[in-house]
Short mmCIF file of C-alpha atoms (C1' of nucleotides) in Angstrom, two decimals:
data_model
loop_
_atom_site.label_atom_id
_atom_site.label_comp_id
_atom_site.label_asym_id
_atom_site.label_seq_id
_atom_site.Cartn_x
_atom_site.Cartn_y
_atom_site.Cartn_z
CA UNK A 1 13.07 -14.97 21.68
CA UNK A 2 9.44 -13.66 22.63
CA UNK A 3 7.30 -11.94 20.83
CA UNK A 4 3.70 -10.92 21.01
CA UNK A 5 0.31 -8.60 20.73
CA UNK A 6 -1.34 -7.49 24.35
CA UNK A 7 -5.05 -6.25 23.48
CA UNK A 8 -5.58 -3.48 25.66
CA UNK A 9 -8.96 -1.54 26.45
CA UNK A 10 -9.52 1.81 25.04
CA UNK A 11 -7.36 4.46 26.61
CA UNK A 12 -5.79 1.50 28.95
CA UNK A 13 -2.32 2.81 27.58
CA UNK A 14 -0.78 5.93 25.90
CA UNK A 15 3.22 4.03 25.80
CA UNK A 16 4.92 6.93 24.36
CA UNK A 17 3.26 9.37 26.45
CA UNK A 18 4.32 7.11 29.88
CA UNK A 19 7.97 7.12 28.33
CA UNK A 20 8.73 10.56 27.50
CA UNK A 21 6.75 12.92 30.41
CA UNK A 22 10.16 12.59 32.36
CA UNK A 23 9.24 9.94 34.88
CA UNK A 24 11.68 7.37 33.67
CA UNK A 25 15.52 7.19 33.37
CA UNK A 26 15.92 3.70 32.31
CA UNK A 27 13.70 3.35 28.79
CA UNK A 28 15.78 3.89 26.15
CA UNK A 29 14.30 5.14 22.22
CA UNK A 30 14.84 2.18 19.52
CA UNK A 31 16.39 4.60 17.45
CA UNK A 32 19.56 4.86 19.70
CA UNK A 33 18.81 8.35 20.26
CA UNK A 34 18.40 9.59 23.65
CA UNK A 35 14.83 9.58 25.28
CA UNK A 36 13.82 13.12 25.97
CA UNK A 37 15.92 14.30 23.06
CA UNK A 38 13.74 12.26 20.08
CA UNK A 39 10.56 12.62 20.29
CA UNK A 40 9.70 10.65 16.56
CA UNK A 41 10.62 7.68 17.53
CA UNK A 42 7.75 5.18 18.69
CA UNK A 43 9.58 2.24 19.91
CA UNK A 44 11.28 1.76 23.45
CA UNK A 45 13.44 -0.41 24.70
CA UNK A 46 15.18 -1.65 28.13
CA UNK A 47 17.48 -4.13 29.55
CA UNK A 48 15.78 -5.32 32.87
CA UNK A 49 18.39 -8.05 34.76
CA UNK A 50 19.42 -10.37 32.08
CA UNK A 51 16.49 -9.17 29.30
CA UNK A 52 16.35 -7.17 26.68
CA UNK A 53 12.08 -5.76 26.29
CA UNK A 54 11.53 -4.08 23.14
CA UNK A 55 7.73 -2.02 23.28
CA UNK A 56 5.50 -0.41 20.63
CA UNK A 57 1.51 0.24 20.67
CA UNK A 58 -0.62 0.58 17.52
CA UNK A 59 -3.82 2.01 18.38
CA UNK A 60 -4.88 -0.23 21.70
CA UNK A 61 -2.49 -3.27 20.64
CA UNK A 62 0.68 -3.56 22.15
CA UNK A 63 3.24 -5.28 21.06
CA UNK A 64 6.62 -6.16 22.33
CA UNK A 65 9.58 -8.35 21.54
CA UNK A 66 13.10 -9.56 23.84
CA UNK A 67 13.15 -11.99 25.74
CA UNK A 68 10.93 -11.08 28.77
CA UNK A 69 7.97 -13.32 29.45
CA UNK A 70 4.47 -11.19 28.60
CA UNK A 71 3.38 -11.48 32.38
CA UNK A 72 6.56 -9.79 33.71
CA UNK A 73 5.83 -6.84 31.08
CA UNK A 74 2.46 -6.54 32.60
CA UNK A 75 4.47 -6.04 35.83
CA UNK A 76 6.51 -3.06 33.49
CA UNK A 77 3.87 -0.79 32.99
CA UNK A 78 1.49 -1.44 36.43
CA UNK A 79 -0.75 -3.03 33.92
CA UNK A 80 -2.98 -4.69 36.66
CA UNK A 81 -4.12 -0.76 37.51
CA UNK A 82 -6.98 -0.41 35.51
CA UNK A 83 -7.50 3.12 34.33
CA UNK A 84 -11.28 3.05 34.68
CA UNK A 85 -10.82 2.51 38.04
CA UNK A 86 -7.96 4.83 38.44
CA UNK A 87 -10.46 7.25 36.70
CA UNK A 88 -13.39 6.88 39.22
CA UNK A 89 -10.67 6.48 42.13
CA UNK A 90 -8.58 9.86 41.20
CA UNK A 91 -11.99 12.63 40.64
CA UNK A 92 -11.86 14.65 43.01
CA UNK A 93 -11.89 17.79 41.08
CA UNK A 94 -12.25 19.31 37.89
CA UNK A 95 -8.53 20.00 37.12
CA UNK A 96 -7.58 16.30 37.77
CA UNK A 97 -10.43 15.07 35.46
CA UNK A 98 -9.09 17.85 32.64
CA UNK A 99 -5.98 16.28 33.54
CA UNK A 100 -6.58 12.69 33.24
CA UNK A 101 -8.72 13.37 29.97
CA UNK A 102 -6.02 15.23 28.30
CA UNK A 103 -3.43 12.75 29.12
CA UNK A 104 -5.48 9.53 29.40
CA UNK A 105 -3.10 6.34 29.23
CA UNK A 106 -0.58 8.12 30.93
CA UNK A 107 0.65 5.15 33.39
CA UNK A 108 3.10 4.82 36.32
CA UNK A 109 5.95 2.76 34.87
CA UNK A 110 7.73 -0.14 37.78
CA UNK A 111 11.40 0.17 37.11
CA UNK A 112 14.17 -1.47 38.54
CA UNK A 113 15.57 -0.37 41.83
CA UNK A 114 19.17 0.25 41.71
CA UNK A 115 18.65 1.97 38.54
CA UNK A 116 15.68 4.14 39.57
CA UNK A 117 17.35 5.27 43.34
CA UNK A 118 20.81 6.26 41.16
CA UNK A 119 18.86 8.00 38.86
CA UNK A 120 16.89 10.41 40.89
CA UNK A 121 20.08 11.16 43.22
CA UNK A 122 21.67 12.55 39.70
CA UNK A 123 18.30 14.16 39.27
CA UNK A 124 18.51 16.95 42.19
CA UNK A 125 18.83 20.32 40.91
CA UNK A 126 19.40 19.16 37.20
CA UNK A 127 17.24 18.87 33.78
CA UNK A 128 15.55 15.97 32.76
CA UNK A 129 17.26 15.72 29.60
CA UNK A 130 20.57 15.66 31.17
CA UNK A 131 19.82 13.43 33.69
CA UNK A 132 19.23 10.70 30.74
CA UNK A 133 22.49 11.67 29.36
CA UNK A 134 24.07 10.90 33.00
CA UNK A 135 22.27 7.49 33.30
CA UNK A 136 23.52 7.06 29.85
CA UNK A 137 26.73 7.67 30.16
CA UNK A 138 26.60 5.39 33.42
CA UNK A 139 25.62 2.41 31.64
CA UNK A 140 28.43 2.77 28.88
CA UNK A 141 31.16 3.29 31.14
CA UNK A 142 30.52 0.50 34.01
CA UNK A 143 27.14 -1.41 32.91
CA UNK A 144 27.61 -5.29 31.43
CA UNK A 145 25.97 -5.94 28.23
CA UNK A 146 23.21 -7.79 27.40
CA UNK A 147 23.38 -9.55 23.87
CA UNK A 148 20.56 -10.03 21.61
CA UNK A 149 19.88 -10.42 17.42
CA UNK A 150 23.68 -9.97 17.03
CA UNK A 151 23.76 -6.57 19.03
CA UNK A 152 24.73 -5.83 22.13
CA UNK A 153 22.89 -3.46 24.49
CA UNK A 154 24.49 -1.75 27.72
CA UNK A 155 22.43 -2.38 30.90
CA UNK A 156 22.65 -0.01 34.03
CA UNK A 157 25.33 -1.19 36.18
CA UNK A 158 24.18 -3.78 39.45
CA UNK A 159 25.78 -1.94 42.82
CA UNK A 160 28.61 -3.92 42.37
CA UNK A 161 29.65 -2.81 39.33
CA UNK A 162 29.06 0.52 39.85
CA UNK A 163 31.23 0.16 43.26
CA UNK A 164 34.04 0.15 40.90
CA UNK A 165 33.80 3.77 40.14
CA UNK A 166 35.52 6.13 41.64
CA UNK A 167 33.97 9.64 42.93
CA UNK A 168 36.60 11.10 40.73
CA UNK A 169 35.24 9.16 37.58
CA UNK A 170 31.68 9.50 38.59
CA UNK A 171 32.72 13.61 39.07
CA UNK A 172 34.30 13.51 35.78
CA UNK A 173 30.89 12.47 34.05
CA UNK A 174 29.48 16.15 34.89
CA UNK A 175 27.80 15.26 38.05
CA UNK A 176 29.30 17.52 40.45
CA UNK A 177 28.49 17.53 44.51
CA UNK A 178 25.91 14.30 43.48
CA UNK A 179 29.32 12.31 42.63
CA UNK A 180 29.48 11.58 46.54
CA UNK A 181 26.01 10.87 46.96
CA UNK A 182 26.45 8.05 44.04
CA UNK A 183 29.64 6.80 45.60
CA UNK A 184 28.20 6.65 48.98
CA UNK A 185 24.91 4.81 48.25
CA UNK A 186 26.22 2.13 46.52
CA UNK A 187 28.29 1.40 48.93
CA UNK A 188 25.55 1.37 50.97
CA UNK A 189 23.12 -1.09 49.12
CA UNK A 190 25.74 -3.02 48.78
CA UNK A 191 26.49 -3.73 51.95
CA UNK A 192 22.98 -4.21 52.78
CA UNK A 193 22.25 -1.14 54.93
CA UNK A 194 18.80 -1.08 52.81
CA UNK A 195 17.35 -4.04 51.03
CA UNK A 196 14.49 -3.28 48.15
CA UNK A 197 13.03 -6.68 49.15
CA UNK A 198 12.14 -5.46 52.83
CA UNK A 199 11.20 -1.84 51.74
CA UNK A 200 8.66 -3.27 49.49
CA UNK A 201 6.97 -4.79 52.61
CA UNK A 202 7.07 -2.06 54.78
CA UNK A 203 4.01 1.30 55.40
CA UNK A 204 4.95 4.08 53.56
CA UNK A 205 6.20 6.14 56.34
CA UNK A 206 8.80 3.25 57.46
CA UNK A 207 9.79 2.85 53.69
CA UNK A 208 10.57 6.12 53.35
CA UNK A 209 12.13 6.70 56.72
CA UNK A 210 14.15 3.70 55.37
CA UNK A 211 15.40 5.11 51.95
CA UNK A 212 16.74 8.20 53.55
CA UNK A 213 19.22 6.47 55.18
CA UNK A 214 21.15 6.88 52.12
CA UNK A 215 23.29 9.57 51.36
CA UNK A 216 21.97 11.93 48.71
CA UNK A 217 18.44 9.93 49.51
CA UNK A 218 15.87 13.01 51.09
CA UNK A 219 12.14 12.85 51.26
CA UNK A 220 11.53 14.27 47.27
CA UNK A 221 14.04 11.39 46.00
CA UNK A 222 12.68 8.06 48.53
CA UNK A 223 8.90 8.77 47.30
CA UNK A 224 10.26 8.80 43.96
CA UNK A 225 12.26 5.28 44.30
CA UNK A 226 9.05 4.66 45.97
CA UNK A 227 6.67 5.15 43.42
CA UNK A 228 8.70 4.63 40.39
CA UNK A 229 10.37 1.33 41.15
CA UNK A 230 8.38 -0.04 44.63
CA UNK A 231 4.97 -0.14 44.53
CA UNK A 232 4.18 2.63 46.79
CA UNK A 233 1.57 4.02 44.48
CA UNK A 234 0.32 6.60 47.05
CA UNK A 235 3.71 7.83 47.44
CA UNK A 236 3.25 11.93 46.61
CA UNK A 237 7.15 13.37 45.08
CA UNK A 238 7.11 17.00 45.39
CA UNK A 239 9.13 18.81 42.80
CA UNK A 240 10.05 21.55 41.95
CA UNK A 241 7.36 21.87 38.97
CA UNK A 242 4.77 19.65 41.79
CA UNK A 243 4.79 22.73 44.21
CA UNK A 244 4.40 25.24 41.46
CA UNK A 245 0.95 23.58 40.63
CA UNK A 246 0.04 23.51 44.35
CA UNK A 247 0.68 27.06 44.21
CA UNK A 248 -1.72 27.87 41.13
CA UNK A 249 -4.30 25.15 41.63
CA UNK A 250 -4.42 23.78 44.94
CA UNK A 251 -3.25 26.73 47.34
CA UNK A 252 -5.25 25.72 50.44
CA UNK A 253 -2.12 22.88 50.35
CA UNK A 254 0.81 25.42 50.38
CA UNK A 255 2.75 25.14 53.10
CA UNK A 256 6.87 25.31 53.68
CA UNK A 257 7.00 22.03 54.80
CA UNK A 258 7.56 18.94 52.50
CA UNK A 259 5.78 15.93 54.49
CA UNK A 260 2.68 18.26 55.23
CA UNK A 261 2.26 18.59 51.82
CA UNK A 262 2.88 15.44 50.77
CA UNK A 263 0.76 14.24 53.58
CA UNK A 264 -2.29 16.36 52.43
CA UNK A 265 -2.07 15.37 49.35
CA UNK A 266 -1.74 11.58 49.74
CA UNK A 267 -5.20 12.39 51.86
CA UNK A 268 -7.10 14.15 49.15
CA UNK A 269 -6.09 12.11 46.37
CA UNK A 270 -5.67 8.03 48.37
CA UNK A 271 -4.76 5.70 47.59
CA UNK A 272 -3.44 6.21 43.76
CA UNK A 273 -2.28 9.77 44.81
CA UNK A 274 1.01 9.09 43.15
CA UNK A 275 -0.59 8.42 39.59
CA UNK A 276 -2.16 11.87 40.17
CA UNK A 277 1.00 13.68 40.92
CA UNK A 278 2.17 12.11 37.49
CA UNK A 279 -0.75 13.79 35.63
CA UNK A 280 -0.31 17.36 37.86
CA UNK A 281 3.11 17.40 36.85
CA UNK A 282 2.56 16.52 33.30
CA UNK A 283 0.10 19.24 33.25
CA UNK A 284 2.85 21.32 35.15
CA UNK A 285 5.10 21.10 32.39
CA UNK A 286 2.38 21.48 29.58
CA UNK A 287 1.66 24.50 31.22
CA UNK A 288 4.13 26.54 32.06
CA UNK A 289 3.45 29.69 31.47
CA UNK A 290 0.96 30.09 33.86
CA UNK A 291 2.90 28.71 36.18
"C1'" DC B 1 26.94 37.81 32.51
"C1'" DG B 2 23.02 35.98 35.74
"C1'" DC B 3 19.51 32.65 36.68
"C1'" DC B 4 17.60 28.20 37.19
"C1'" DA B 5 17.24 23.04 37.10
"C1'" DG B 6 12.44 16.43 39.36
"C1'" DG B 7 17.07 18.78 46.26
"C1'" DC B 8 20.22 17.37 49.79
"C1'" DC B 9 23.37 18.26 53.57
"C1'" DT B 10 24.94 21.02 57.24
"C1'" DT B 11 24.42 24.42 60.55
"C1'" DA B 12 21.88 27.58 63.52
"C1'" DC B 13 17.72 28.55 66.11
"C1'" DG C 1 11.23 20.20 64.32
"C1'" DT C 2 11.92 24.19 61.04
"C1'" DA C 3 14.52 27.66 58.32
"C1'" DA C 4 18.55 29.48 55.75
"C1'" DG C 5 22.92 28.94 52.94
"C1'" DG C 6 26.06 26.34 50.05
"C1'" DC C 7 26.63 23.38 46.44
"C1'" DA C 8 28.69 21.44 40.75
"C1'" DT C 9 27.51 21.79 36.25
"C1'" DG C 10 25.26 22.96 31.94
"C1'" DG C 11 21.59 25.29 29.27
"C1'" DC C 12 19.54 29.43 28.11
#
DNA sequence: CGCCAGGCCTTAC
DNA sequence: GTAAGGCATGGC
């Protein structure tokens, strides 16, 4: 077991703030509740490969507790981005700044591939709490177990355990035309047609030229996988709640097509463009009804 | 009942 | 290359 404090700077981290604005399909509350449906509950947890990580902050300490070394958890939550740099690097306008004030320690979590690309097929054209449900239901149903303190905690299944699902059973968990897409890209990162390792290495345009050789995988979902689980933290997703904001805030970027978009914005905002489409959409969703 | 949700695929120009 | 239509299911 592991167990420890990580001093952080002021207003390095808000945790439950990174865990609950909907970026993340994988953290799990404490409480056993689902994320996005219990919003007391301070204390989040994940199985990542063979470890259980168990996270809580206290004013700038954080603490956590599994069995995952403290480096790899800086690895978790991008800690090597420090937000006073992300601060200078991302002002480029007054609604960004009001944005990055209001939500300062919001951070761009690094989540596990296979789990990540499932997650945001199941995510097209459905709500954010459901989607959790999905993944959850996913990791009763086919995930292995990770034991720890007497319990036992479901993990999201690896490709090959998820290959043992049927489209029926995967339709049967509510997931409707997506069932396919699931079925299909496992099957496809199983047999290697796209290795995480090698995406990781490549430009962003090759990367994402690269995840959209999947089935179900189009340019909104790859810059998520991108961003959320590869590194790629210029990578731009444009959602649904993303191009309403363009609309309202930034309307000199409006345009039908996604990858001009995307394109302008990965311009304006560089090289951290994707931690600013996490605080636009936040602010999206905070504001909705002048949306 | 109708409308929409972290879009993608297919088909037609 | 770009634009339109269909798509499963659940929540409101």
């Amino acid at each position: 077991m592991v167990e420890g404090v990580i001093e952080l700077p002021e207003g390095e981290l808000d945790l439950k703030l990174s865990m609950e604005c909907g970026q993340t399909f994988v953290w799990n509350k404490w409480s056993g509740k689902p994320l996005y449906e219990d919003t007391s509950c301070r204390k989040f947890y994940k199985v990542h490969g063979e470890d259980l990580v168990l996270l809580w902050q206290e004013g700038t300490d954080l603490y956590y507790r599994g069995t995952m070394e403290e480096e790899e958890i800086y690895n978790l939550l991008n800690l090597d981005v420090s937000m006073e740099e992300l601060e200078e690097e991302l002002s480029r306008d007054e609604i960004i700044e009001e944005a990055f004030e209001d939500f300062r320690g919001l951070r761009i979590l690094n989540d596990e591939f296979f789990p990540t690309l499932i997650s945001y097929i199941i995510s097209a054209q459905m709500q954010i709490p459901r989607i959790k449900r999905m993944v959850n239901r996913i990791a009763e149903k086919w995930g292995s177990t990770v034991a720890y303190e007497n319990q036992e905690f479901n993990r999201f299944p690896t490709p090959e355990e998820l290959a043992q699902a049927s489209e029926e059973e995967l339709r049967d968990l509510g997931m409707g035309y997506r069932a396919s897409y699931v079925k299909e890209t496992t099957e496809q990162v199983l047999d290697g047609e796209v290795d995480p390792s090698k995406v990781r290495d490549m430009s962003y345009p090759e990367a994402q030229e690269e995840l959209k050789k999947l089935t179900g995988v189009g340019d909104k979902v790859a810059d998520c996988v991108l961003l959320f689980s590869l590194g790629f933290h210029d990578s731009y997703p444009l959602d649904t709640w993303g191009k309403k904001v363009i609309g309202e805030v930034y309307p000199e970027f409006e345009d039908s097509r996604y990858w001009k978009v995307a394109e302008d914005m990965r311009e304006y905002f560089g090289e951290y463009a994707g931690w600013a489409h996490e605080y636009l959409f936040h602010w999206g969703r905070e504001n909705r009804e002048i949306l």
